[in-house]
CSV table of C-alpha atoms in Angstrom, one decimal:
chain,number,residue,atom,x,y,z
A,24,UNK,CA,40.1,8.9,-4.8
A,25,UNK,CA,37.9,6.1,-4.7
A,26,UNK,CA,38.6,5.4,-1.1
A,27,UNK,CA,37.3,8.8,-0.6
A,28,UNK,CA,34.0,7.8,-2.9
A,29,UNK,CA,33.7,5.2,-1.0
A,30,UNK,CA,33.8,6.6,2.2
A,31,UNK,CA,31.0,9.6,1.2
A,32,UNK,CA,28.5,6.7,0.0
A,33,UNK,CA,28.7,5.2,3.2
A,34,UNK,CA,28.4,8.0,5.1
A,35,UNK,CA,25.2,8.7,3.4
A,36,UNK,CA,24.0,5.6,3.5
A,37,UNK,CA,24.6,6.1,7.0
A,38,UNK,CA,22.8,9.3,7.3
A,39,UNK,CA,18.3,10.3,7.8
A,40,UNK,CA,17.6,12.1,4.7
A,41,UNK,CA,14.2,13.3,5.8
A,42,UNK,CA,13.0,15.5,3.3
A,43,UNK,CA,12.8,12.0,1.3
A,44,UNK,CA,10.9,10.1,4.3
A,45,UNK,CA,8.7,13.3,4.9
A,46,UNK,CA,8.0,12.9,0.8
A,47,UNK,CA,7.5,9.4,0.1
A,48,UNK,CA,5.4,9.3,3.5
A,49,UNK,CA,3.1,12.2,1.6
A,50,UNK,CA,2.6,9.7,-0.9
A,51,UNK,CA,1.7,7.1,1.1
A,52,UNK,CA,-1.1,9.3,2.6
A,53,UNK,CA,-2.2,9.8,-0.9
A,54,UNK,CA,-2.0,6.4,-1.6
A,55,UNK,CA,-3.8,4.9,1.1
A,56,UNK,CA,-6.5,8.2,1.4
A,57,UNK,CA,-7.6,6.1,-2.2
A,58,UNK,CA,-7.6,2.8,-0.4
A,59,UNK,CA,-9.8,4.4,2.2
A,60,UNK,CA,-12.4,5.5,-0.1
A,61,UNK,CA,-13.4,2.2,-0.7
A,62,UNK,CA,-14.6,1.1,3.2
A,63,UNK,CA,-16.0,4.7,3.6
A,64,UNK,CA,-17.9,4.4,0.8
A,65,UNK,CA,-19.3,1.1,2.2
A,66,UNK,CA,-22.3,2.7,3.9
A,67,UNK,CA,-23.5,4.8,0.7
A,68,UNK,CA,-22.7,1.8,-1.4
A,69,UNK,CA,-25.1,-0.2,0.3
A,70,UNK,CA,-27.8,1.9,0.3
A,71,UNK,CA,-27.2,3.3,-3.7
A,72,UNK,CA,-26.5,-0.2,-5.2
A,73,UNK,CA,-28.4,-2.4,-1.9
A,74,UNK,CA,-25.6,-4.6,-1.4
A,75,UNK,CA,-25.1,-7.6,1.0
A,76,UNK,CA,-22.8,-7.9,3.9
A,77,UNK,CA,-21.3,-10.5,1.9
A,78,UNK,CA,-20.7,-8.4,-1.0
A,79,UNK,CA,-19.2,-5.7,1.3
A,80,UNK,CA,-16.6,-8.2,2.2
A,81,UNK,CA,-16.2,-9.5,-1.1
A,82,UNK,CA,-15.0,-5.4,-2.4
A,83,UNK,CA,-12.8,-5.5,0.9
A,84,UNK,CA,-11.7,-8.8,-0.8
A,85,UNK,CA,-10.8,-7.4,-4.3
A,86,UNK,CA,-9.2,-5.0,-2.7
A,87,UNK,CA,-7.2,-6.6,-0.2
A,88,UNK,CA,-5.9,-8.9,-2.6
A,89,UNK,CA,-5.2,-7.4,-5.8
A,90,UNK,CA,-2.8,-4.6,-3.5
A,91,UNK,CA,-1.5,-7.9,-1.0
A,92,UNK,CA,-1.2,-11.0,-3.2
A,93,UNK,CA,0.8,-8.9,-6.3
A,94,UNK,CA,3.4,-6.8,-3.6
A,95,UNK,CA,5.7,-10.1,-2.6
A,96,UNK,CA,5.5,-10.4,-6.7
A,97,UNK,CA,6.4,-7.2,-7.3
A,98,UNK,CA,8.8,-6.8,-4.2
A,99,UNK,CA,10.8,-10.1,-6.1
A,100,UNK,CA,10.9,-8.4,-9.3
A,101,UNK,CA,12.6,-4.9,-7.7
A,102,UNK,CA,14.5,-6.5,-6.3
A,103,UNK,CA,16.1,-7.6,-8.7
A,104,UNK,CA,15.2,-4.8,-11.4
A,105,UNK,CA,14.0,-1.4,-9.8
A,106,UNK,CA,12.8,1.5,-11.4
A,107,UNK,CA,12.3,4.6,-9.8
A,108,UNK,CA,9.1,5.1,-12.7
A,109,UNK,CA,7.2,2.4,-12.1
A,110,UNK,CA,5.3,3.8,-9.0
A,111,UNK,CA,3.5,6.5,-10.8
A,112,UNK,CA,2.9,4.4,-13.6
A,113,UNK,CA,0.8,2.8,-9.9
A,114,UNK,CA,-0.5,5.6,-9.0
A,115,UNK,CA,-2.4,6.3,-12.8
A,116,UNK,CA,-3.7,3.2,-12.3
A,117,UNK,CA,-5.2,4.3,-8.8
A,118,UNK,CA,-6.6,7.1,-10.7
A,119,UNK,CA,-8.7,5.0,-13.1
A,120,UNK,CA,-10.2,2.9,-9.9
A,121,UNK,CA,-11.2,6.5,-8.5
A,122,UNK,CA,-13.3,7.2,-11.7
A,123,UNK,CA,-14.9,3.9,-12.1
A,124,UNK,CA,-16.5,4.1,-8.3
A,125,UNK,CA,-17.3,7.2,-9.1
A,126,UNK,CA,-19.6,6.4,-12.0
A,127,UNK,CA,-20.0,2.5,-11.5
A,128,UNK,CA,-23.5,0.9,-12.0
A,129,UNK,CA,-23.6,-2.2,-10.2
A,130,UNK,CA,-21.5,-4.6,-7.6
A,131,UNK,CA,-19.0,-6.1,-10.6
A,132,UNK,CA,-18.4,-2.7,-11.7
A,133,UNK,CA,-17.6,-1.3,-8.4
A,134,UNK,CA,-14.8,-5.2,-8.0
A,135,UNK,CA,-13.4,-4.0,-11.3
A,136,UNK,CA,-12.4,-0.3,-10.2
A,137,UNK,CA,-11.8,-1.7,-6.7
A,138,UNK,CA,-8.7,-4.0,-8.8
A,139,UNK,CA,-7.6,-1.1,-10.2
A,140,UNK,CA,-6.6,0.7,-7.4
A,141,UNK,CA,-5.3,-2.6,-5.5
A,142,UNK,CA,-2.9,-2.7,-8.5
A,143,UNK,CA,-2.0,0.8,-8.3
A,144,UNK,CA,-1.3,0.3,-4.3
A,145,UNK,CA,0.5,-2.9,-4.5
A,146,UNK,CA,2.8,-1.2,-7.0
A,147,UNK,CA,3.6,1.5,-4.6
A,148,UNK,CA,4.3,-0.1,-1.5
A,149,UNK,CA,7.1,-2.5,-1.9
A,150,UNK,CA,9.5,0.5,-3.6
A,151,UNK,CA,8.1,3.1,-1.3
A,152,UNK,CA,9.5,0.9,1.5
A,153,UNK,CA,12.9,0.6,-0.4
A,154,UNK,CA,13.5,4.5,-0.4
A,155,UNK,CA,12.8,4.2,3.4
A,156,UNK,CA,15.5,1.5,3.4
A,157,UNK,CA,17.2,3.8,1.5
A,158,UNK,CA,16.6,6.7,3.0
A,159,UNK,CA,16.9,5.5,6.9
A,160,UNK,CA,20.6,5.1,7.6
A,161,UNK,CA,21.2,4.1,10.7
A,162,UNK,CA,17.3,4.8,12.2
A,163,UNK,CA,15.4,2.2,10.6
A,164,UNK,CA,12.3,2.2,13.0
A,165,UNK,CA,12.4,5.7,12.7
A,166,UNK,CA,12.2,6.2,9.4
A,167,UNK,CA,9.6,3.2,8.6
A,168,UNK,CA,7.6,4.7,11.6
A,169,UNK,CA,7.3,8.3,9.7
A,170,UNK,CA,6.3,6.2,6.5
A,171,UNK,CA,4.1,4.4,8.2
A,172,UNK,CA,2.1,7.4,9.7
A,173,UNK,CA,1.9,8.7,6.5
A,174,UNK,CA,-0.3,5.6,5.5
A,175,UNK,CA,-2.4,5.3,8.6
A,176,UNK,CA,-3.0,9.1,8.2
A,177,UNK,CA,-4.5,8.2,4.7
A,178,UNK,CA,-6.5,5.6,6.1
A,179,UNK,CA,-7.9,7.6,8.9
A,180,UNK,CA,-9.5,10.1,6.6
A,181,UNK,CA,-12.0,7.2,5.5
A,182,UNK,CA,-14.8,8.1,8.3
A,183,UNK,CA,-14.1,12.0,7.5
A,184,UNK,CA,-14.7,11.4,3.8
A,185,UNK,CA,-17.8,9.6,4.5
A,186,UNK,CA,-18.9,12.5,6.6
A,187,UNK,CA,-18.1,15.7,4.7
A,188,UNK,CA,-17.6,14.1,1.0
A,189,UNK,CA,-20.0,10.9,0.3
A,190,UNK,CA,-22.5,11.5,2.3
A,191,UNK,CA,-23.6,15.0,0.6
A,192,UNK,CA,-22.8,13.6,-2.9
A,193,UNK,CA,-23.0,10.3,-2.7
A,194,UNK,CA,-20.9,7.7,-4.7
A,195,UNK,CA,-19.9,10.3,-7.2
A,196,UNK,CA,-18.0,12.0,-4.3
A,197,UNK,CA,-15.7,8.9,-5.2
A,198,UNK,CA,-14.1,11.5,-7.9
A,199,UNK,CA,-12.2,13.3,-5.6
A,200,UNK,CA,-9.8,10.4,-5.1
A,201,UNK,CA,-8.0,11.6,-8.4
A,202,UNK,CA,-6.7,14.7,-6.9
A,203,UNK,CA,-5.2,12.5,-4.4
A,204,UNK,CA,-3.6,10.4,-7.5
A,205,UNK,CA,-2.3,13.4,-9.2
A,206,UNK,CA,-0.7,14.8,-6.2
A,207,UNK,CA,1.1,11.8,-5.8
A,208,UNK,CA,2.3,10.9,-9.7
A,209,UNK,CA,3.7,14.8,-9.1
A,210,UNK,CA,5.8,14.2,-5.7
A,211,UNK,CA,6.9,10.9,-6.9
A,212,UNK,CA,8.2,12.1,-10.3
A,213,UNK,CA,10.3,15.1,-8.4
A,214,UNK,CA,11.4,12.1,-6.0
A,215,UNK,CA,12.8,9.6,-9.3
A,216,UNK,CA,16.1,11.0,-9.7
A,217,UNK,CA,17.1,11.5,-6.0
A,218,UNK,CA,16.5,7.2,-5.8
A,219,UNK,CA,17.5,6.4,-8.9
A,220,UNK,CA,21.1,7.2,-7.8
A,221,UNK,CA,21.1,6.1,-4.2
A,222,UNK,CA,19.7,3.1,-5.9
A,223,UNK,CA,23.0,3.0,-8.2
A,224,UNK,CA,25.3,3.9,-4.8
A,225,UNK,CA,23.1,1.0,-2.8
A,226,UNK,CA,23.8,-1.9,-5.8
A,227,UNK,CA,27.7,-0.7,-5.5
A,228,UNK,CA,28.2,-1.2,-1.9
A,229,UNK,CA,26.3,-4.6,-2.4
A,230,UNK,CA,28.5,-5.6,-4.8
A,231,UNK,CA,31.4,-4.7,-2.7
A,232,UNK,CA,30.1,-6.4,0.4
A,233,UNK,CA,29.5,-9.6,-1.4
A,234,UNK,CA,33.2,-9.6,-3.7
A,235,UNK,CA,34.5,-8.9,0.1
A,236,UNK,CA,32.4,-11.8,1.8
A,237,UNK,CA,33.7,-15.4,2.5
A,238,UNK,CA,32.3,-18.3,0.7
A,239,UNK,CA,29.2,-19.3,1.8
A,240,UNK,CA,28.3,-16.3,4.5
A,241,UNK,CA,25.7,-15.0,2.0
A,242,UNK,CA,22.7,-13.2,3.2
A,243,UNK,CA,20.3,-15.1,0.7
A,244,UNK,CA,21.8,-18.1,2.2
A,245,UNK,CA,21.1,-16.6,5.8
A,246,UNK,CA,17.6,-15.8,4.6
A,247,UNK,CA,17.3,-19.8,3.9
A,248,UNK,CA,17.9,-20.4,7.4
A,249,UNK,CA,15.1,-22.6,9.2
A,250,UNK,CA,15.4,-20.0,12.2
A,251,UNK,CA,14.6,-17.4,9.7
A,252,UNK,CA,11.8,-19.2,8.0
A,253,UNK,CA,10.3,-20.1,11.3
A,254,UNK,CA,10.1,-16.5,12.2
A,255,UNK,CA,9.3,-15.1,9.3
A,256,UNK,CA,6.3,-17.8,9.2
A,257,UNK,CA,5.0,-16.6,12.5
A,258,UNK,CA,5.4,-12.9,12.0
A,259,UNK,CA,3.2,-13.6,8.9
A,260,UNK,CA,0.8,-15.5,11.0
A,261,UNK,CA,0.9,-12.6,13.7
A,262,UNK,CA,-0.1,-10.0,10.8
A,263,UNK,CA,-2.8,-12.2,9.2
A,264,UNK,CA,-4.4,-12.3,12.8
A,265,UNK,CA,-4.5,-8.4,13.6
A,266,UNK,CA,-5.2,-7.9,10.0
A,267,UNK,CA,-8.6,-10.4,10.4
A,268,UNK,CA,-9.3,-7.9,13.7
A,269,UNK,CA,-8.3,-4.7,11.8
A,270,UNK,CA,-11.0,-5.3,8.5
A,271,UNK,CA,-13.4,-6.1,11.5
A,272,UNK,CA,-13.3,-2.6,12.7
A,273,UNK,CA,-12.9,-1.0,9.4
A,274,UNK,CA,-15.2,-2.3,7.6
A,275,UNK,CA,-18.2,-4.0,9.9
A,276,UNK,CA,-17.4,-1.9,13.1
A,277,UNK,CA,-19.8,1.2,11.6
A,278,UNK,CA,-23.1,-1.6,10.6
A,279,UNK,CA,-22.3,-2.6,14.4
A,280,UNK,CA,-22.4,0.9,15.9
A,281,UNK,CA,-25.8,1.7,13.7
A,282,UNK,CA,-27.6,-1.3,14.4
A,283,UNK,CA,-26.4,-1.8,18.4
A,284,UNK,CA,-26.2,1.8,19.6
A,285,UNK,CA,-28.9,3.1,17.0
A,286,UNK,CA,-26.4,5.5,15.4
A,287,UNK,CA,-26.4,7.6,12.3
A,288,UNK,CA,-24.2,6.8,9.7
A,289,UNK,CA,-22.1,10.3,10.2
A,290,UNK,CA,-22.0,9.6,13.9
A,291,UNK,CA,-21.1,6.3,13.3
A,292,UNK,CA,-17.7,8.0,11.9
A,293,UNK,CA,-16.8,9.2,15.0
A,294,UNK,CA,-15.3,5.8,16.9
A,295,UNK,CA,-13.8,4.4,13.5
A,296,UNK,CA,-11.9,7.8,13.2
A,297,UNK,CA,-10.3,7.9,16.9
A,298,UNK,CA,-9.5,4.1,16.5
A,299,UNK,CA,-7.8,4.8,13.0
A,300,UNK,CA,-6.9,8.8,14.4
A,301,UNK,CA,-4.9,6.8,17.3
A,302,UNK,CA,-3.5,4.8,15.4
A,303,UNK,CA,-1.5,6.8,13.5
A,304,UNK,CA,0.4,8.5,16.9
A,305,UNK,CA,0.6,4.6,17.9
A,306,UNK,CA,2.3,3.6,14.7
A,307,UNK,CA,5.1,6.8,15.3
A,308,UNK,CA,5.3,5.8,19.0
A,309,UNK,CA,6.2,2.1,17.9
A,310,UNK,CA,8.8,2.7,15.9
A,311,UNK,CA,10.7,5.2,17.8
A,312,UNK,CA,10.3,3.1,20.8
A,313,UNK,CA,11.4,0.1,18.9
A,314,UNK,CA,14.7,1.5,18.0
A,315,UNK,CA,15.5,1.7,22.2
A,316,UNK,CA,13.5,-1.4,23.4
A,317,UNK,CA,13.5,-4.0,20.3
A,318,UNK,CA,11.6,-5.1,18.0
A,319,UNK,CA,9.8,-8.4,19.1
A,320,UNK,CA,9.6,-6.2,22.1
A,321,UNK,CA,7.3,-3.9,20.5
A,322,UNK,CA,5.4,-6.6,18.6
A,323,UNK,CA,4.4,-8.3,22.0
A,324,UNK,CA,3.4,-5.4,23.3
A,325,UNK,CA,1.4,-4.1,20.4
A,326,UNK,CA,-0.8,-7.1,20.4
A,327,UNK,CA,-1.2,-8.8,23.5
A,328,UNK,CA,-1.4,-5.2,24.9
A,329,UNK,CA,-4.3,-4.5,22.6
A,330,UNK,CA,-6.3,-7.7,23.5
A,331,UNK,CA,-8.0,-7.1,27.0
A,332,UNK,CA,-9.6,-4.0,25.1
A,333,UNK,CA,-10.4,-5.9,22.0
A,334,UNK,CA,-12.2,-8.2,24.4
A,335,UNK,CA,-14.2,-5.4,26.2
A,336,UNK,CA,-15.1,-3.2,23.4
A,337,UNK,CA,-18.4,-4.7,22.1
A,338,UNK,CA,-19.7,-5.3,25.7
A,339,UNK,CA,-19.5,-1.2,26.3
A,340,UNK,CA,-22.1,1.1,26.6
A,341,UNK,CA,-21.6,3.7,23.9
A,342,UNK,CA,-20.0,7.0,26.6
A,343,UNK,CA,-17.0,4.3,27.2
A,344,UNK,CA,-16.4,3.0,23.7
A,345,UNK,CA,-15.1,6.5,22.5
A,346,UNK,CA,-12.1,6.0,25.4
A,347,UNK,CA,-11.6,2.5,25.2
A,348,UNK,CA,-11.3,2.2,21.1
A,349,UNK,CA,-9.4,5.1,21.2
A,350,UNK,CA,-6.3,3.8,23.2
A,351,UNK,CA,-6.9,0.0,21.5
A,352,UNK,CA,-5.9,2.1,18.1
A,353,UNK,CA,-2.9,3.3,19.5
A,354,UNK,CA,-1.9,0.6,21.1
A,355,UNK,CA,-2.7,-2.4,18.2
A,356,UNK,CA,-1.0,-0.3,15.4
A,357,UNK,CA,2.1,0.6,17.9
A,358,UNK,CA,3.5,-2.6,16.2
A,359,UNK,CA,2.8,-1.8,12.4
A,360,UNK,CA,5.7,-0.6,11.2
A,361,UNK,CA,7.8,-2.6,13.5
A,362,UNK,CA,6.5,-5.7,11.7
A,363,UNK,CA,7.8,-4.4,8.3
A,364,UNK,CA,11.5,-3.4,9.8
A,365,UNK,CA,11.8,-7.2,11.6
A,366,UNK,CA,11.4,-8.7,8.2
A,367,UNK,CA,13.6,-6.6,6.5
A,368,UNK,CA,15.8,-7.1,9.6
A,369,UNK,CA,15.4,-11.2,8.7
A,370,UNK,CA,15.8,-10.9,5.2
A,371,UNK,CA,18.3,-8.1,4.5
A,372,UNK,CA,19.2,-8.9,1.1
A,373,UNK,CA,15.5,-9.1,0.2
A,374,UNK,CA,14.4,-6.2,1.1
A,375,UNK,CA,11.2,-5.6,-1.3
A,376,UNK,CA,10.4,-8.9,-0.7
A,377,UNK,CA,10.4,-8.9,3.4
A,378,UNK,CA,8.1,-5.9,2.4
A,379,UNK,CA,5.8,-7.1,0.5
A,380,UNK,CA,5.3,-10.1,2.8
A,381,UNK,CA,4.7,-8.2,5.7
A,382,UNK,CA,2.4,-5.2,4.3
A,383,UNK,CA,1.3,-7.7,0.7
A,384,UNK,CA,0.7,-11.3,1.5
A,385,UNK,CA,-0.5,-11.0,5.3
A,386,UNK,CA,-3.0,-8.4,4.4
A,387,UNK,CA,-4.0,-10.7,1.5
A,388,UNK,CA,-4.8,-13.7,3.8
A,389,UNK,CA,-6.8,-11.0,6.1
A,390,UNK,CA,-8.8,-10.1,3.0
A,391,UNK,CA,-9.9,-13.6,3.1
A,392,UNK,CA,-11.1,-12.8,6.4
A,393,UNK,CA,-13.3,-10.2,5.2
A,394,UNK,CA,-15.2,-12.5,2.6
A,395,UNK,CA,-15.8,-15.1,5.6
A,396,UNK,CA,-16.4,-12.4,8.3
A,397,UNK,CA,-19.2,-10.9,5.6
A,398,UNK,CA,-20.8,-14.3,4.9
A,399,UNK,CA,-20.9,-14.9,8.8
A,400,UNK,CA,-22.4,-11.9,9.8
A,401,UNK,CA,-25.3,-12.3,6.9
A,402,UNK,CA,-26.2,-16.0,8.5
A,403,UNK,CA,-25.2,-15.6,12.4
A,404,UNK,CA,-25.5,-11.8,12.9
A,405,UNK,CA,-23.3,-8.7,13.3
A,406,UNK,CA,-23.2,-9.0,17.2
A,407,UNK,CA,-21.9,-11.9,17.5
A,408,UNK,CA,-18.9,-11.5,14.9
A,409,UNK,CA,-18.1,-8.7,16.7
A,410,UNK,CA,-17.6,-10.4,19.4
A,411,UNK,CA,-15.8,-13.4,17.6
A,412,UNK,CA,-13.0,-10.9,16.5
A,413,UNK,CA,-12.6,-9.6,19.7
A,414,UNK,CA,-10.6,-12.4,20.3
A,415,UNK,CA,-8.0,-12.3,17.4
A,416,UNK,CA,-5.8,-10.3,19.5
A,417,UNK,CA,-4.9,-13.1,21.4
A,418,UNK,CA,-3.0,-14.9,19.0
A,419,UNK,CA,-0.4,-12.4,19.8
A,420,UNK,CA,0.8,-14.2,22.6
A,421,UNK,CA,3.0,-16.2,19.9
A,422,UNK,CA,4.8,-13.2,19.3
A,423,UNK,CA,6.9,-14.4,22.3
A,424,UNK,CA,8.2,-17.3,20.2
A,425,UNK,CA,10.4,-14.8,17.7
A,426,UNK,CA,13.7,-14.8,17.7
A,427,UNK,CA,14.9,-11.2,19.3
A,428,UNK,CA,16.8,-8.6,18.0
A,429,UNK,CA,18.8,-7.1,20.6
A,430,UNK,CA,22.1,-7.8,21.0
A,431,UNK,CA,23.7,-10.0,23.9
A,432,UNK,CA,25.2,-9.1,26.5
């Protein structure tokens, strides 16, 4: 009988269940359709409460690392001790930031509600990517690919807000983010007992694995491994660079297309939304093809690829930007997902922590790059940061250094 037991566990843990990817990639949406407010309230925000470039960096700041710098923390702790209840607990907290940028008076009101919803997101993301684990079986680029579009989807609707929501109500549009919280606190809540006992089946097969294991073939010891911790360096590295590029476009790109091509902010919308749009059928595309081709594969390719158009895009006249920024969205975030997967194929015993590395801590050091890209662009000017950034992509020619992940021949 237990044989048997055994035997069903692992042939679920070997199967897609994707009514839970399609769920917790819902959430995600949710989740990061809050993140978004924030940069798409950037243009309002400025003129309501007359902030600074510098102070627009320093919100992208606040909320780059309160959701970065706390997942690797709370990816250690799950790891360790998960609970399928803490995420909504996240996602209230989300709420609160919603109402306080709603109805915030000045710049260290708006930080304060800014942390709130970092908290809320950095919560969420290291146990959202465990019920992917969880949840992928044998198709991990697949199934991080459809969480991962989940979350770019969120983050596209940033120009579409700014259009249609903040722009004819101003800031206190902001309160619409709680219907996004409340949405998600109710998917997540029907979601808690469906992980709480794969969670149970997952920690038994563990402990099988490692009572069957010889002594000293660990996987934390393999995670020690200077290979690993060289790679694992560098693939931070890689994701601190495209995430300097990334809070380039998302939150300066819109001042640069106002001020160099004399648009409005609403049509200033448009080229943020196809580079974010195009993103999101980049970040499905990567991780499909990523299963068939390999992962440092798909890392090269998603950022060296991206870097001639990088390059070219603040040089365009305005017909060819809508083309070109278009494909360099599909093509940079074709490797977003795959990022997350690599680690967790580096570290496979540390799962939320890989996570929280890839999507926390590397976002976190690109948040620093949004304080210094702010202060630059207030002393040196907006055009010529632009075109500073536009180089980033070329650190991704390190990519080549990684250790692959296909098998020998």
């Amino acid at each position: 009988m237990s044989t048997i037991a055994e035997t069903r566990k692992t042939a679920a843990a070997a199967a897609v269940v994707l009514p839970v990817l399609l769920a917790v990639s819902a959430v995600h949406l949710l989740n990061d359709s809050m993140q978004a407010v924030v940069p798409a309230m950037f243009t309002i925000l400025e003129e309501s409460l007359h902030l600074s470039y510098t102070q627009v960096g320093w919100m992208l700041f606040a909320l780059n690392m309160t959701s970065s710098v706390m997942q690797p923390v709370v990816g250690s702790y799950t790891d360790k001790r998960s609970s399928p209840y803490m995420m909504p607990v996240g996602m209230f907290l989300s709420l609160i930031g919603m109402v306080g940028i709603a109805y915030a008076g000045n710049f260290w009101h708006l930080v304060f509600a800014v942390v709130f919803i970092g908290l809320g997101s950095a919560i969420f993301h290291p146990e959202g990517s465990r019920i992917v684990y969880l949840a992928a079986g044998g198709r991990r680029g697949f199934a991080q690919s459809v969480y991962q579009v989940g979350g770019n989807a969120g983050s596209s609707l940033a120009p579409l807000m700014t259009v249609y929501i903040f722009a004819p109500l101003g800031q206190v549009g902001a309160v619409w983010g709680t219907l996004f919280a409340a949405a998600a606190i109710v998917i997540l809540l029907v979601l808690a007992p469906w992980y709480k006992r794969r969670l149970a089946d997952w920690e038994e097969l563990r402990a099988q694995r490692r009572s069957a294991a010889k002594p000293g073939a660990s996987l934390l010891e393999e995670a020690n491994h200077p290979r690993v911790k060289f790679a694992m360096g560098m693939l931070i590295f890689l994701v601190f660079a495209r995430s300097w590029y990334h809070a380039s476009i998302s939150g300066f790109y819109q001042f640069y297309l106002k001020a160099h091509y004399g648009l409005t902010t609403q049509e200033a919308q448009i080229p943020l939304f196809l580079f974010l749009a195009a993103g999101v059928f980049g970040t499905f595309f990567g991780g499909v093809m990523a299963d068939r081709f390999g992962m440092k594969n798909m890392i090269v390719f998603s950022i060296c690829g991206a870097s001639p158009l990088a390059l070219l895009l603040p040089h365009l006249p305005l017909v060819w930007v809508y083309p070109v920024i278009t494909l360099l969205g599909f093509i940079i975030l074709s490797g977003f997902s795959v990022t997350v997967v690599y680690a967790q194929y580096l570290m496979p015993a540390k799962v939320g922590m890989a996570s929280g590395l890839t999507t926390g801590l590397a976002f976190g050091m690109g948040a620093i790059g949004a304080v210094a890209l702010g202060k630059a662009a207030d002393l040196f000017g907006l055009a010529d940061v632009m075109r500073f950034c536009s180089g980033l992509p070329l650190f991704g020619l390190l990519a080549m250094l990684l250790p692959t992940d296909r098998p020998k021949a």
